[in-house]
Short mmCIF file of C-alpha atoms in Angstrom, two decimals:
data_model
loop_
_atom_site.label_atom_id
_atom_site.label_comp_id
_atom_site.label_asym_id
_atom_site.label_seq_id
_atom_site.Cartn_x
_atom_site.Cartn_y
_atom_site.Cartn_z
CA MET A 44 1.84 13.35 -33.69
CA PHE A 45 4.40 14.38 -30.92
CA ASN A 46 7.37 12.17 -31.07
CA ILE A 47 9.60 12.35 -27.72
CA LYS A 48 13.06 11.19 -29.34
CA LYS A 49 12.44 14.34 -31.86
CA ALA A 50 11.21 16.37 -28.59
CA ILE A 51 14.44 15.38 -26.92
CA LYS A 52 16.58 16.00 -29.65
CA GLU A 53 15.14 19.83 -29.99
CA MET A 54 15.62 19.81 -26.01
CA LEU A 55 18.81 18.35 -25.42
CA PRO A 56 21.27 18.14 -28.12
CA VAL A 57 23.86 16.03 -26.44
CA VAL A 58 27.62 17.82 -27.75
CA LYS A 59 29.91 15.95 -26.02
CA SER A 60 29.74 13.03 -23.22
CA GLY A 61 32.39 11.99 -20.61
CA PHE A 62 31.83 8.69 -18.59
CA THR A 63 33.71 7.94 -15.29
CA PHE A 64 32.93 4.82 -13.06
CA GLY A 65 32.13 5.49 -9.37
CA VAL A 66 33.39 2.87 -6.69
CA PRO A 67 31.11 0.06 -6.36
CA ILE A 68 30.09 -0.84 -2.84
CA SER A 69 30.90 -4.46 -1.53
CA ASN A 70 29.71 -4.46 2.08
CA TYR A 71 26.00 -5.64 1.70
CA SER A 72 24.52 -9.01 2.64
CA HIS A 73 23.99 -10.02 -1.28
CA GLY A 74 27.81 -10.49 -1.15
CA ARG A 75 28.22 -9.41 -4.66
CA ASN A 76 29.75 -5.70 -6.04
CA PRO A 77 27.04 -3.75 -7.89
CA LYS A 78 27.74 -2.96 -11.24
CA PRO A 79 29.97 0.07 -11.42
CA VAL A 80 28.24 3.35 -11.50
CA LEU A 81 28.04 4.88 -14.78
CA SER A 82 28.17 8.90 -14.54
CA ILE A 83 27.23 10.93 -17.52
CA GLU A 84 28.46 14.76 -17.68
CA SER A 85 26.43 16.46 -20.53
CA SER A 86 26.69 19.98 -21.92
CA VAL A 87 23.59 20.91 -23.59
CA LYS A 88 21.45 24.00 -24.43
CA PRO A 89 19.46 25.82 -21.71
CA PHE A 90 16.47 23.71 -20.94
CA LYS A 91 13.25 25.14 -21.77
CA LEU A 92 9.71 23.04 -21.75
CA PHE A 93 9.06 21.39 -25.08
CA PRO A 94 7.86 22.95 -27.70
CA SER A 95 5.25 20.25 -28.42
CA LEU A 96 3.77 20.40 -24.67
CA GLY A 97 0.51 21.86 -26.13
CA ARG A 98 0.00 18.52 -28.25
CA PRO A 99 -0.58 14.99 -26.25
CA ILE A 100 1.87 12.64 -25.94
CA SER A 101 1.03 9.30 -27.78
CA SER A 102 2.10 5.72 -26.33
CA SER A 103 2.42 5.05 -29.63
CA SER A 104 4.81 7.50 -30.98
CA ILE A 105 7.47 6.48 -28.36
CA GLN A 106 10.13 4.65 -29.70
CA VAL A 107 12.99 3.54 -27.96
CA GLN A 108 15.33 0.47 -28.31
CA SER A 109 17.02 0.64 -25.00
CA THR A 110 17.23 -2.29 -22.51
CA ASP A 111 14.47 -2.03 -19.20
CA GLN A 112 16.32 0.00 -16.48
CA GLU A 113 15.17 0.03 -13.02
CA ILE A 114 13.86 3.48 -11.68
CA VAL A 115 12.63 5.40 -8.69
CA ILE A 116 10.24 8.47 -9.24
CA ALA A 117 8.84 10.69 -6.20
CA LEU A 118 5.13 11.89 -6.51
CA GLY A 119 3.88 14.86 -4.84
CA SER A 120 1.05 17.01 -4.78
CA ASN A 121 -0.93 19.73 -2.90
CA VAL A 122 -3.26 21.41 -4.94
CA GLY A 123 -6.61 20.08 -6.06
CA ASN A 124 -7.55 16.51 -5.15
CA ARG A 125 -4.04 15.42 -4.20
CA ILE A 126 -4.93 11.29 -4.43
CA GLN A 127 -6.77 11.91 -8.03
CA ASN A 128 -3.30 13.63 -9.01
CA PHE A 129 -1.68 10.21 -7.65
CA ASN A 130 -3.95 8.49 -9.54
CA GLU A 131 -3.70 10.27 -13.07
CA ALA A 132 -0.22 10.30 -12.64
CA LEU A 133 0.32 6.66 -12.45
CA ARG A 134 -2.45 5.86 -15.18
CA LEU A 135 -0.53 7.82 -17.42
CA MET A 136 2.87 7.09 -16.57
CA LYS A 137 1.88 3.18 -17.38
CA ASN A 138 0.75 4.59 -20.86
CA TYR A 139 3.84 6.39 -21.41
CA GLY A 140 6.26 3.37 -21.00
CA VAL A 141 6.62 3.32 -17.03
CA THR A 142 5.78 -0.23 -15.41
CA VAL A 143 5.41 0.31 -11.72
CA THR A 144 6.38 -2.73 -9.66
CA ARG A 145 6.11 -1.20 -6.03
CA HIS A 146 4.71 1.78 -4.61
CA GLY A 147 6.11 3.36 -1.01
CA CYS A 148 3.86 4.13 1.65
CA LEU A 149 1.49 7.50 1.49
CA TYR A 150 3.04 10.68 3.72
CA GLU A 151 0.94 14.01 4.57
CA THR A 152 3.36 16.12 5.10
CA GLU A 153 4.05 20.08 5.90
CA PRO A 154 5.40 22.33 3.01
CA ALA A 155 9.16 22.87 2.47
CA TYR A 156 11.07 25.84 1.79
CA VAL A 157 7.89 27.82 0.79
CA THR A 158 5.66 27.26 4.48
CA ASP A 159 2.70 29.09 3.10
CA GLN A 160 1.05 26.44 1.08
CA PRO A 161 -1.40 23.68 1.18
CA LYS A 162 0.24 20.35 2.94
CA PHE A 163 1.45 18.11 0.84
CA LEU A 164 1.13 14.40 -0.08
CA ASN A 165 3.77 12.50 -1.27
CA SER A 166 5.07 9.09 -2.24
CA ALA A 167 7.52 7.47 -4.67
CA ILE A 168 7.29 4.36 -7.15
CA ARG A 169 9.70 1.45 -8.18
CA GLY A 170 9.53 0.63 -11.80
CA THR A 171 11.23 -0.31 -15.20
CA THR A 172 11.51 1.85 -18.45
CA LYS A 173 12.91 1.40 -21.65
CA LEU A 174 12.79 5.16 -22.03
CA LYS A 175 16.33 6.88 -21.77
CA PRO A 176 16.74 9.37 -18.93
CA HIS A 177 15.93 12.50 -20.71
CA GLU A 178 13.63 10.78 -22.72
CA LEU A 179 11.73 9.79 -19.22
CA LEU A 180 12.21 13.65 -17.98
CA ALA A 181 10.24 14.42 -21.01
CA VAL A 182 7.39 12.01 -20.44
CA LEU A 183 7.38 13.49 -16.53
CA LYS A 184 7.08 16.87 -17.52
CA GLN A 185 4.26 16.13 -20.23
CA ILE A 186 2.60 14.43 -17.28
CA GLU A 187 2.53 17.24 -15.08
CA ALA A 188 1.78 19.54 -17.81
CA GLU A 189 -1.33 17.35 -18.64
CA LEU A 190 -2.34 17.26 -14.97
CA GLY A 191 -2.73 21.22 -14.89
CA ARG A 192 0.71 22.09 -13.49
CA THR A 193 2.27 25.63 -14.87
CA SER A 194 5.23 27.49 -14.13
CA GLY A 195 5.07 29.49 -10.81
CA ILE A 196 7.46 30.14 -7.96
CA ARG A 197 9.92 27.12 -7.16
CA TYR A 198 8.67 24.82 -4.25
CA GLY A 199 5.35 26.54 -4.60
CA PRO A 200 1.79 24.84 -4.87
CA ARG A 201 1.43 22.44 -7.50
CA PRO A 202 -1.37 19.61 -8.94
CA ILE A 203 1.76 17.42 -9.04
CA ASP A 204 5.37 17.32 -9.14
CA LEU A 205 7.33 14.16 -10.78
CA ASP A 206 11.19 13.68 -9.73
CA ILE A 207 13.61 10.99 -11.16
CA LEU A 208 15.14 10.27 -8.03
CA PHE A 209 17.61 7.15 -9.75
CA TYR A 210 17.91 5.66 -13.02
CA GLY A 211 19.82 2.19 -13.24
CA HIS A 212 23.18 2.75 -12.13
CA LEU A 213 23.65 6.11 -13.73
CA ARG A 214 24.43 9.35 -12.67
CA VAL A 215 23.06 11.83 -14.99
CA ASN A 216 24.63 15.67 -14.59
CA SER A 217 23.08 17.91 -17.40
CA ASP A 218 21.58 21.27 -17.48
CA VAL A 219 18.19 19.78 -16.72
CA LEU A 220 18.48 16.85 -15.29
CA THR A 221 20.41 15.43 -12.07
CA VAL A 222 20.26 12.11 -10.81
CA PRO A 223 20.04 11.15 -8.26
CA HIS A 224 18.31 14.06 -7.28
CA GLU A 225 20.60 16.50 -5.47
CA ARG A 226 17.92 17.22 -2.65
CA ILE A 227 17.26 13.53 -1.70
CA TRP A 228 19.81 13.55 1.00
CA GLU A 229 17.97 16.75 3.12
CA ARG A 230 14.28 15.92 2.32
CA PRO A 231 12.42 13.67 4.89
CA PHE A 232 9.70 13.97 2.58
CA VAL A 233 11.52 12.12 -0.08
CA LEU A 234 13.57 9.80 1.98
CA ALA A 235 10.58 8.42 4.17
CA PRO A 236 9.03 6.71 0.99
CA LEU A 237 12.25 5.94 -0.81
CA ILE A 238 13.42 3.92 1.90
CA ASP A 239 9.63 2.07 1.60
CA LEU A 240 10.97 0.88 -2.06
CA LEU A 241 13.79 -0.93 -0.51
CA GLY A 242 14.14 -4.12 1.54
CA SER A 243 16.10 -4.49 4.39
CA CYS A 244 18.19 -6.84 2.38
CA VAL A 245 19.93 -5.55 -0.50
CA GLU A 246 18.80 -7.62 -3.33
CA ASN A 247 20.49 -6.52 -6.50
CA ASP A 248 23.37 -4.53 -7.93
CA THR A 249 21.08 -2.04 -9.05
CA VAL A 250 19.49 -1.34 -5.37
CA ALA A 251 23.23 -1.35 -4.21
CA THR A 252 24.54 1.11 -6.48
CA TRP A 253 21.72 3.26 -5.18
CA HIS A 254 23.00 2.93 -1.66
CA SER A 255 26.60 3.82 -3.02
CA PHE A 256 25.50 7.14 -4.16
CA ALA A 257 24.85 7.88 -0.71
CA ASN A 258 28.40 7.58 0.02
CA CYS A 259 27.73 5.95 3.76
CA LYS A 260 28.53 2.31 5.05
CA ASN A 261 24.92 1.57 5.53
CA GLY A 262 23.75 3.45 2.62
CA LEU A 263 20.29 5.08 2.40
CA PHE A 264 19.56 3.86 5.65
CA ASP A 265 22.23 6.12 7.06
CA ILE A 266 21.02 8.72 5.73
CA TRP A 267 17.32 8.08 6.82
CA ASP A 268 18.85 7.29 10.30
CA LYS A 269 20.81 10.20 10.39
CA LEU A 270 17.33 12.16 9.69
CA GLY A 271 15.28 10.63 12.69
CA GLY A 272 14.46 7.74 10.45
CA GLU A 273 11.24 6.31 11.87
CA SER A 274 11.13 8.28 14.51
CA LEU A 275 10.02 11.31 12.48
CA ILE A 276 6.43 9.43 11.26
CA GLY A 277 3.73 11.20 13.11
CA LYS A 278 6.12 14.23 13.72
CA GLU A 279 8.05 16.88 12.84
CA GLY A 280 5.20 17.57 10.09
CA ILE A 281 5.40 13.90 8.48
CA LYS A 282 2.63 11.58 8.78
CA ARG A 283 1.89 8.04 7.21
CA VAL A 284 -2.04 7.80 5.95
CA LEU A 285 -4.49 5.70 4.01
CA PRO A 286 -7.19 7.36 1.59
CA LEU A 287 -10.51 5.92 3.24
CA GLY A 288 -13.52 7.14 1.60
CA ASP A 289 -13.12 10.73 1.84
CA GLN A 290 -10.46 11.13 4.88
CA LEU A 291 -6.77 10.54 5.33
CA VAL A 292 -6.68 8.08 7.76
CA ASP A 293 -3.37 7.85 10.41
CA TRP A 294 -3.34 4.25 11.60
CA SER A 295 -1.16 4.98 14.37
CA LYS A 296 -3.07 7.03 16.43
CA LYS A 297 -6.04 4.28 17.55
CA THR A 298 -6.86 1.06 16.42
CA HIS A 299 -10.02 0.91 14.41
CA VAL A 300 -12.77 -1.92 15.19
CA MET A 301 -14.71 -3.75 12.28
CA GLY A 302 -17.96 -5.11 13.25
CA ILE A 303 -19.23 -8.10 11.27
CA LEU A 304 -22.37 -8.23 9.64
CA ASN A 305 -22.89 -11.65 8.32
CA LEU A 306 -25.99 -12.18 5.75
CA THR A 307 -25.91 -15.91 5.19
CA PRO A 308 -27.64 -18.52 6.42
CA ASP A 309 -24.66 -20.65 7.41
CA SER A 310 -21.56 -18.81 9.31
CA PHE A 311 -20.45 -20.71 12.16
CA SER A 312 -21.36 -17.77 14.53
CA ASP A 313 -24.35 -16.15 13.57
CA GLY A 314 -25.94 -17.87 10.78
CA GLY A 315 -29.28 -17.28 9.52
CA MET A 316 -29.57 -14.25 12.32
CA PHE A 317 -29.69 -11.46 9.65
CA LEU A 318 -31.09 -12.91 6.45
CA GLU A 319 -34.30 -10.84 6.30
CA VAL A 320 -33.39 -6.66 5.34
CA ASP A 321 -34.70 -5.57 8.64
CA ASP A 322 -32.96 -7.20 10.92
CA ALA A 323 -29.57 -6.93 8.87
CA VAL A 324 -30.37 -3.00 9.26
CA SER A 325 -31.08 -3.42 12.84
CA GLN A 326 -27.99 -4.94 13.66
CA PHE A 327 -25.83 -2.43 11.64
CA ARG A 328 -27.28 0.19 13.83
CA SER A 329 -26.64 -2.03 16.77
CA LEU A 330 -23.16 -2.35 15.64
CA VAL A 331 -22.82 1.47 14.99
CA SER A 332 -23.98 2.25 18.66
CA GLU A 333 -21.35 0.26 20.17
CA GLY A 334 -18.87 2.07 18.31
CA THR A 335 -18.13 0.30 15.36
CA ASP A 336 -15.50 2.62 12.87
CA ILE A 337 -15.88 -0.06 10.46
CA VAL A 338 -18.66 -2.38 9.31
CA ASP A 339 -17.78 -5.70 7.27
CA ILE A 340 -20.96 -7.14 5.32
CA GLY A 341 -20.49 -10.35 3.83
CA ALA A 342 -23.50 -12.34 2.07
CA GLN A 343 -20.89 -15.31 1.33
CA SER A 344 -20.06 -17.60 4.36
CA THR A 345 -15.77 -18.36 4.45
CA ARG A 346 -16.15 -20.78 7.22
CA PRO A 347 -14.54 -24.62 6.64
CA PHE A 348 -15.95 -26.51 4.25
CA ALA A 349 -18.76 -23.55 3.33
CA GLU A 350 -20.54 -24.32 0.00
CA ARG A 351 -19.45 -21.48 -2.79
CA LEU A 352 -22.23 -19.07 -3.89
CA THR A 353 -22.55 -17.81 -7.47
CA VAL A 354 -22.04 -14.14 -8.22
CA ASP A 355 -25.83 -13.27 -8.79
CA GLN A 356 -26.56 -15.18 -5.68
CA GLU A 357 -24.07 -13.37 -3.34
CA LEU A 358 -25.59 -10.04 -4.98
CA ASP A 359 -29.12 -10.98 -4.05
CA ARG A 360 -28.35 -11.25 -0.84
CA LEU A 361 -26.00 -8.29 -0.70
CA ILE A 362 -27.58 -5.51 -2.15
CA PRO A 363 -31.33 -5.01 -0.60
CA VAL A 364 -29.17 -4.68 2.42
CA LEU A 365 -26.72 -2.29 1.10
CA ASP A 366 -29.26 0.05 -0.62
CA GLU A 367 -31.31 0.15 2.55
CA ILE A 368 -28.10 1.16 4.67
CA ILE A 369 -26.80 3.74 2.93
CA LYS A 370 -29.67 5.68 3.29
CA ILE A 371 -30.40 5.20 7.10
CA PRO A 372 -28.48 8.45 8.78
CA GLU A 373 -26.13 6.12 10.84
CA SER A 374 -24.22 4.87 7.98
CA LYS A 375 -23.23 8.57 8.01
CA GLY A 376 -18.99 8.37 8.88
CA ILE A 377 -18.91 4.93 9.25
CA ILE A 378 -16.44 3.29 6.83
CA LEU A 379 -18.56 0.39 4.66
CA SER A 380 -16.77 -2.62 3.71
CA VAL A 381 -17.78 -5.70 1.38
CA ASP A 382 -16.32 -9.31 1.99
CA THR A 383 -16.07 -10.83 -1.16
CA PHE A 384 -13.43 -12.92 -3.16
CA TYR A 385 -15.58 -11.84 -6.67
CA ALA A 386 -14.74 -8.83 -8.66
CA ASP A 387 -18.44 -8.34 -9.80
CA VAL A 388 -19.53 -8.01 -6.66
CA ALA A 389 -16.77 -5.46 -5.32
CA ALA A 390 -17.93 -3.38 -8.28
CA GLU A 391 -21.59 -3.29 -7.58
CA ALA A 392 -20.76 -3.03 -3.92
CA VAL A 393 -18.54 0.18 -4.74
CA ASN A 394 -20.66 1.76 -6.99
CA ARG A 395 -23.38 1.61 -4.21
CA GLY A 396 -21.38 3.58 -1.62
CA VAL A 397 -18.91 0.64 -0.11
CA HIS A 398 -15.53 2.18 0.80
CA VAL A 399 -13.13 -0.78 1.10
CA VAL A 400 -12.91 -4.71 -0.41
CA ASN A 401 -11.96 -7.64 1.79
CA ASP A 402 -10.93 -10.67 0.20
CA VAL A 403 -9.86 -13.38 2.39
CA SER A 404 -8.00 -15.11 -0.89
CA GLY A 405 -5.88 -12.18 -1.38
CA GLY A 406 -6.86 -12.31 -5.20
CA THR A 407 -6.68 -15.86 -6.01
CA LEU A 408 -10.41 -16.89 -6.35
CA ASP A 409 -11.17 -14.19 -8.64
CA PRO A 410 -7.64 -12.90 -9.65
CA LYS A 411 -9.87 -10.01 -11.92
CA ILE A 412 -10.88 -8.31 -8.56
CA LEU A 413 -7.31 -7.06 -8.02
CA SER A 414 -7.77 -4.83 -11.62
CA VAL A 415 -11.35 -4.39 -10.57
CA VAL A 416 -10.06 -2.80 -7.34
CA ALA A 417 -7.45 -1.04 -8.80
CA ASP A 418 -9.76 0.81 -11.24
CA LEU A 419 -12.11 1.36 -8.12
CA GLY A 420 -9.58 2.86 -6.77
CA VAL A 421 -10.71 1.64 -2.68
CA PRO A 422 -8.28 0.49 0.08
CA PHE A 423 -8.29 -3.25 -0.01
CA ILE A 424 -7.92 -5.83 2.27
CA THR A 425 -5.51 -8.79 1.28
CA MET A 426 -5.36 -12.12 3.37
CA HIS A 427 -3.17 -15.02 3.80
CA MET A 428 -5.26 -18.03 2.97
CA ARG A 429 -3.91 -21.69 1.21
CA GLY A 430 -6.87 -23.02 -1.21
CA ASP A 431 -10.54 -21.87 -0.54
CA PRO A 432 -13.18 -22.41 2.22
CA SER A 433 -13.95 -26.01 1.42
CA THR A 434 -9.56 -27.03 1.30
CA MET A 435 -7.97 -24.67 3.60
CA GLN A 436 -8.02 -27.00 6.53
CA ASN A 437 -7.04 -29.91 4.50
CA CYS A 438 -3.65 -31.49 5.84
CA ASN A 439 -1.35 -30.00 3.05
CA ASN A 440 -2.60 -26.42 3.89
CA LEU A 441 -1.88 -27.09 7.74
CA HIS A 442 1.84 -28.09 7.26
CA TYR A 443 4.37 -25.17 8.24
CA GLY A 444 7.86 -25.05 9.02
CA ASP A 445 7.68 -22.17 10.61
CA VAL A 446 4.28 -20.42 10.41
CA CYS A 447 5.43 -16.73 10.98
CA LYS A 448 7.93 -16.96 7.69
CA GLU A 449 5.61 -18.78 5.62
CA VAL A 450 2.80 -16.53 6.30
CA ALA A 451 4.81 -13.41 6.06
CA SER A 452 6.15 -14.75 2.79
CA GLU A 453 3.16 -16.18 0.98
CA LEU A 454 1.35 -12.46 2.05
CA TYR A 455 3.79 -10.64 0.58
CA GLN A 456 3.12 -12.13 -2.32
CA ARG A 457 0.01 -11.35 -2.35
CA LEU A 458 0.82 -7.84 -1.59
CA CYS A 459 3.17 -7.74 -4.65
CA ALA A 460 0.31 -8.98 -7.03
CA ALA A 461 -1.72 -6.33 -5.72
CA GLU A 462 0.72 -3.37 -6.36
CA LEU A 463 1.27 -5.74 -10.10
CA ALA A 464 -2.15 -4.93 -10.81
CA GLY A 465 -2.44 -1.17 -9.68
CA ILE A 466 -3.36 -0.96 -6.23
CA PRO A 467 -0.79 1.59 -5.04
CA LEU A 468 1.02 -0.03 -1.40
CA TRP A 469 -0.63 2.92 0.43
CA ARG A 470 -4.49 1.44 -0.30
CA ILE A 471 -3.62 -1.90 0.82
CA VAL A 472 -4.15 -3.75 4.46
CA ALA A 473 -2.81 -6.88 5.30
CA ASP A 474 -4.62 -9.64 7.40
CA PRO A 475 -2.78 -12.82 8.31
CA GLY A 476 -5.60 -14.99 8.00
CA ILE A 477 -6.23 -15.91 11.63
CA GLY A 478 -8.36 -19.54 11.19
CA PHE A 479 -7.82 -19.96 7.46
CA SER A 480 -5.54 -22.71 6.90
CA LYS A 481 -4.36 -22.54 10.51
CA ASN A 482 -4.52 -24.77 13.46
CA THR A 483 -4.62 -23.48 17.28
CA GLU A 484 -0.93 -23.61 17.60
CA HIS A 485 -0.52 -21.34 14.23
CA ASN A 486 -3.08 -18.90 15.22
CA ILE A 487 -1.63 -18.75 18.72
CA GLU A 488 1.78 -18.34 17.33
CA LEU A 489 0.71 -15.80 14.79
CA ILE A 490 -1.17 -13.36 17.48
CA SER A 491 1.35 -13.90 19.89
CA ASN A 492 4.22 -12.75 17.07
CA LEU A 493 2.96 -10.15 14.89
CA PRO A 494 6.08 -8.08 14.76
CA ILE A 495 7.74 -11.06 13.48
CA VAL A 496 5.34 -11.21 10.54
CA ARG A 497 6.45 -7.37 9.62
CA ARG A 498 10.37 -8.07 10.32
CA GLU A 499 9.63 -10.90 7.76
CA ILE A 500 7.76 -8.66 5.16
CA GLU A 501 10.25 -6.10 5.85
CA LYS A 502 13.24 -8.32 4.54
CA PHE A 503 11.35 -7.95 0.88
CA SER A 504 9.81 -4.28 1.08
CA LEU A 505 10.32 -1.89 4.57
CA GLY A 506 6.91 -0.11 2.72
CA ALA A 507 4.85 -3.28 2.85
CA SER A 508 6.02 -3.68 6.44
CA HIS A 509 4.41 -0.88 7.22
CA VAL A 510 0.82 -1.40 5.90
CA PRO A 511 -2.08 -1.72 8.68
CA PHE A 512 -2.46 -4.89 9.89
CA LEU A 513 -5.91 -6.47 10.35
CA VAL A 514 -6.47 -9.66 12.82
CA GLY A 515 -9.62 -11.51 13.14
CA PRO A 516 -9.65 -14.09 15.92
CA SER A 517 -13.78 -13.13 16.87
CA ARG A 518 -15.57 -16.51 18.17
CA LYS A 519 -13.01 -18.76 16.26
CA ARG A 520 -12.97 -22.61 17.05
CA PHE A 521 -9.23 -22.21 18.14
CA LEU A 522 -10.57 -19.80 21.15
CA GLY A 523 -13.35 -22.97 21.86
CA GLU A 524 -10.44 -25.40 21.85
CA ILE A 525 -8.48 -23.27 24.24
CA CYS A 526 -11.54 -22.00 26.50
CA GLY A 527 -13.45 -25.23 26.11
CA LYS A 528 -16.64 -23.23 24.85
CA HIS A 529 -18.11 -25.33 22.16
CA ASP A 530 -20.69 -22.17 21.49
CA PRO A 531 -19.35 -19.42 19.87
CA VAL A 532 -20.97 -16.60 21.16
CA ALA A 533 -19.72 -18.10 24.75
CA ARG A 534 -16.14 -17.39 23.00
CA ASP A 535 -16.53 -13.23 23.27
CA PRO A 536 -14.24 -13.16 26.91
CA ALA A 537 -11.89 -15.05 24.99
CA THR A 538 -11.67 -12.82 21.89
CA VAL A 539 -11.28 -9.70 23.58
CA ALA A 540 -7.89 -11.49 24.93
CA ALA A 541 -6.99 -12.57 21.52
CA VAL A 542 -7.87 -9.23 20.33
CA THR A 543 -5.42 -7.22 23.21
CA GLY A 544 -3.01 -9.22 22.38
CA GLY A 545 -3.30 -8.36 18.55
CA ILE A 546 -3.19 -5.05 19.16
CA LEU A 547 -0.21 -4.88 21.47
CA GLY A 548 1.50 -6.79 18.81
CA GLY A 549 0.72 -4.09 16.06
CA ALA A 550 -2.68 -5.11 14.56
CA ASN A 551 -4.45 -1.84 13.49
CA VAL A 552 -7.26 -3.05 12.72
CA VAL A 553 -9.54 -5.82 14.68
CA ARG A 554 -12.56 -7.36 13.21
CA VAL A 555 -15.15 -8.64 15.99
CA HIS A 556 -18.75 -9.92 16.32
CA ASN A 557 -19.13 -8.14 19.67
CA VAL A 558 -18.34 -4.41 19.09
CA GLY A 559 -18.93 -3.15 22.32
CA PHE A 560 -16.66 -5.16 24.14
CA CYS A 561 -13.46 -5.14 21.39
CA VAL A 562 -14.22 -0.96 21.50
CA ASP A 563 -13.02 -1.24 25.04
CA ALA A 564 -10.37 -3.70 24.23
CA ALA A 565 -8.85 -1.55 22.05
CA LYS A 566 -9.11 1.54 24.13
CA VAL A 567 -6.87 -0.20 26.93
CA GLY A 568 -4.45 -2.17 24.42
CA ASP A 569 -4.19 1.96 23.09
CA ALA A 570 -3.53 3.04 26.48
CA LEU A 571 -1.14 0.15 27.02
CA LEU A 572 0.99 1.00 23.70
CA LYS A 573 1.13 4.44 24.29
CA HIS A 574 2.58 4.13 28.04
CA ARG A 575 4.88 1.59 26.18
CA ARG A 576 5.93 3.99 23.82
CA LYS A 577 6.58 6.91 26.36
CA ALA A 578 8.80 4.21 28.66
CA ASP A 579 10.61 3.60 25.40
CA ASN A 580 11.56 7.55 24.74
CA TYR A 581 13.16 8.03 28.38
#
């Protein structure tokens, strides 16, 4: 059986080592100096591939005794199914001793250095491991080999490329490994996902050390800004994408409209209208003809004080309709979403052709849904809600000091839970939960201040602040209170106003009943945003 320590010993007999201490930085907001930077310079034998690469590593054969170290690993792929390559690499890293704690966003990039090759997908992960630096290198090379990477031209096509960017507080300089990776500072496709893994505030000594490696006043942020920073995204051959079905969607190009298809007898707006399969399919066709991008199908009402169905009851409503929708030609090219908080319902729906899971509880009502969605490999919409539909409007759940800050903090906790369960950040959409455990004032404040919600999330994770935002104000009670409209359908004009406000604040998806009105609202909102961006660039 393969023993990683033996492979490292064969490959890298360190005959002499020197240790020096770097200069700690002290100008970050956490107010503490980082631990000294430990530099390892090793004299080693010339690198050769592990003699055991033909044999699989067994996680049980990796025996290490070091303490956990925080690490950053870059991922790249431009051969084969790039998303599947990433998913498999993440799975193998977990098996071989790397715990992934945070993901960068997903970027499609033009090839660098050798330009006559397919586009790359790039990202990065932050995690912890007990593997020592060269042991970690051995594992990553093994994973590359298992996924089909062979020796070829430098910077050429590859199914997977895994590079250690940072390892704890260490600088490593050996014949086979340099940490920090020597080309971090010149590569936007590496820096973009690396920056995603950081918060706008330096959270601990290890992160402060990583910033110190940049030798700039503001650390990695200065390096990123010198390359162009956020202004590069969408330009210069790098765009931020989300895998959706067989597409890579650039959410910055347009606002996506999600049409609502309720299969319930008691939803507040259209309950009972689409209980029969034929009626539901007809409504689906109507949503498509009006220009919807996504159809969100729900068989469980989440209105205030709604009675909860069992999994079997929900499936009994959902599956006959879903099976018919999948058959009709109008479903081709339409993104299908299932609105459920049950893991078993999500799994059944995805197995029958649904592309997205939309959970109003963000995994709190059925925690199993997070690991299930991770295994299903589909995008996950995580929403902010306190309690459940029967308790969300209780006084305790409506109490906020600062609604934008508290929703951002609580929503970020759900993002973290999803990531730790194995759902990469590049498959997550965030929903602040308009109407869920909020009153009229809260809803207006959130729609008006979506940029503040993003900035609050940014303090914890820059990558999480870039995920697509969904807002769903459609026909909700707070609009009726503002406009004096008791009939939910009469709130469609107010919905258009709320949707437009959300789009101008940075919403990427709007969830609505009246698709025709809101498709037009999205087009106008997008045009206004385009004009604003042009003006900002003058």
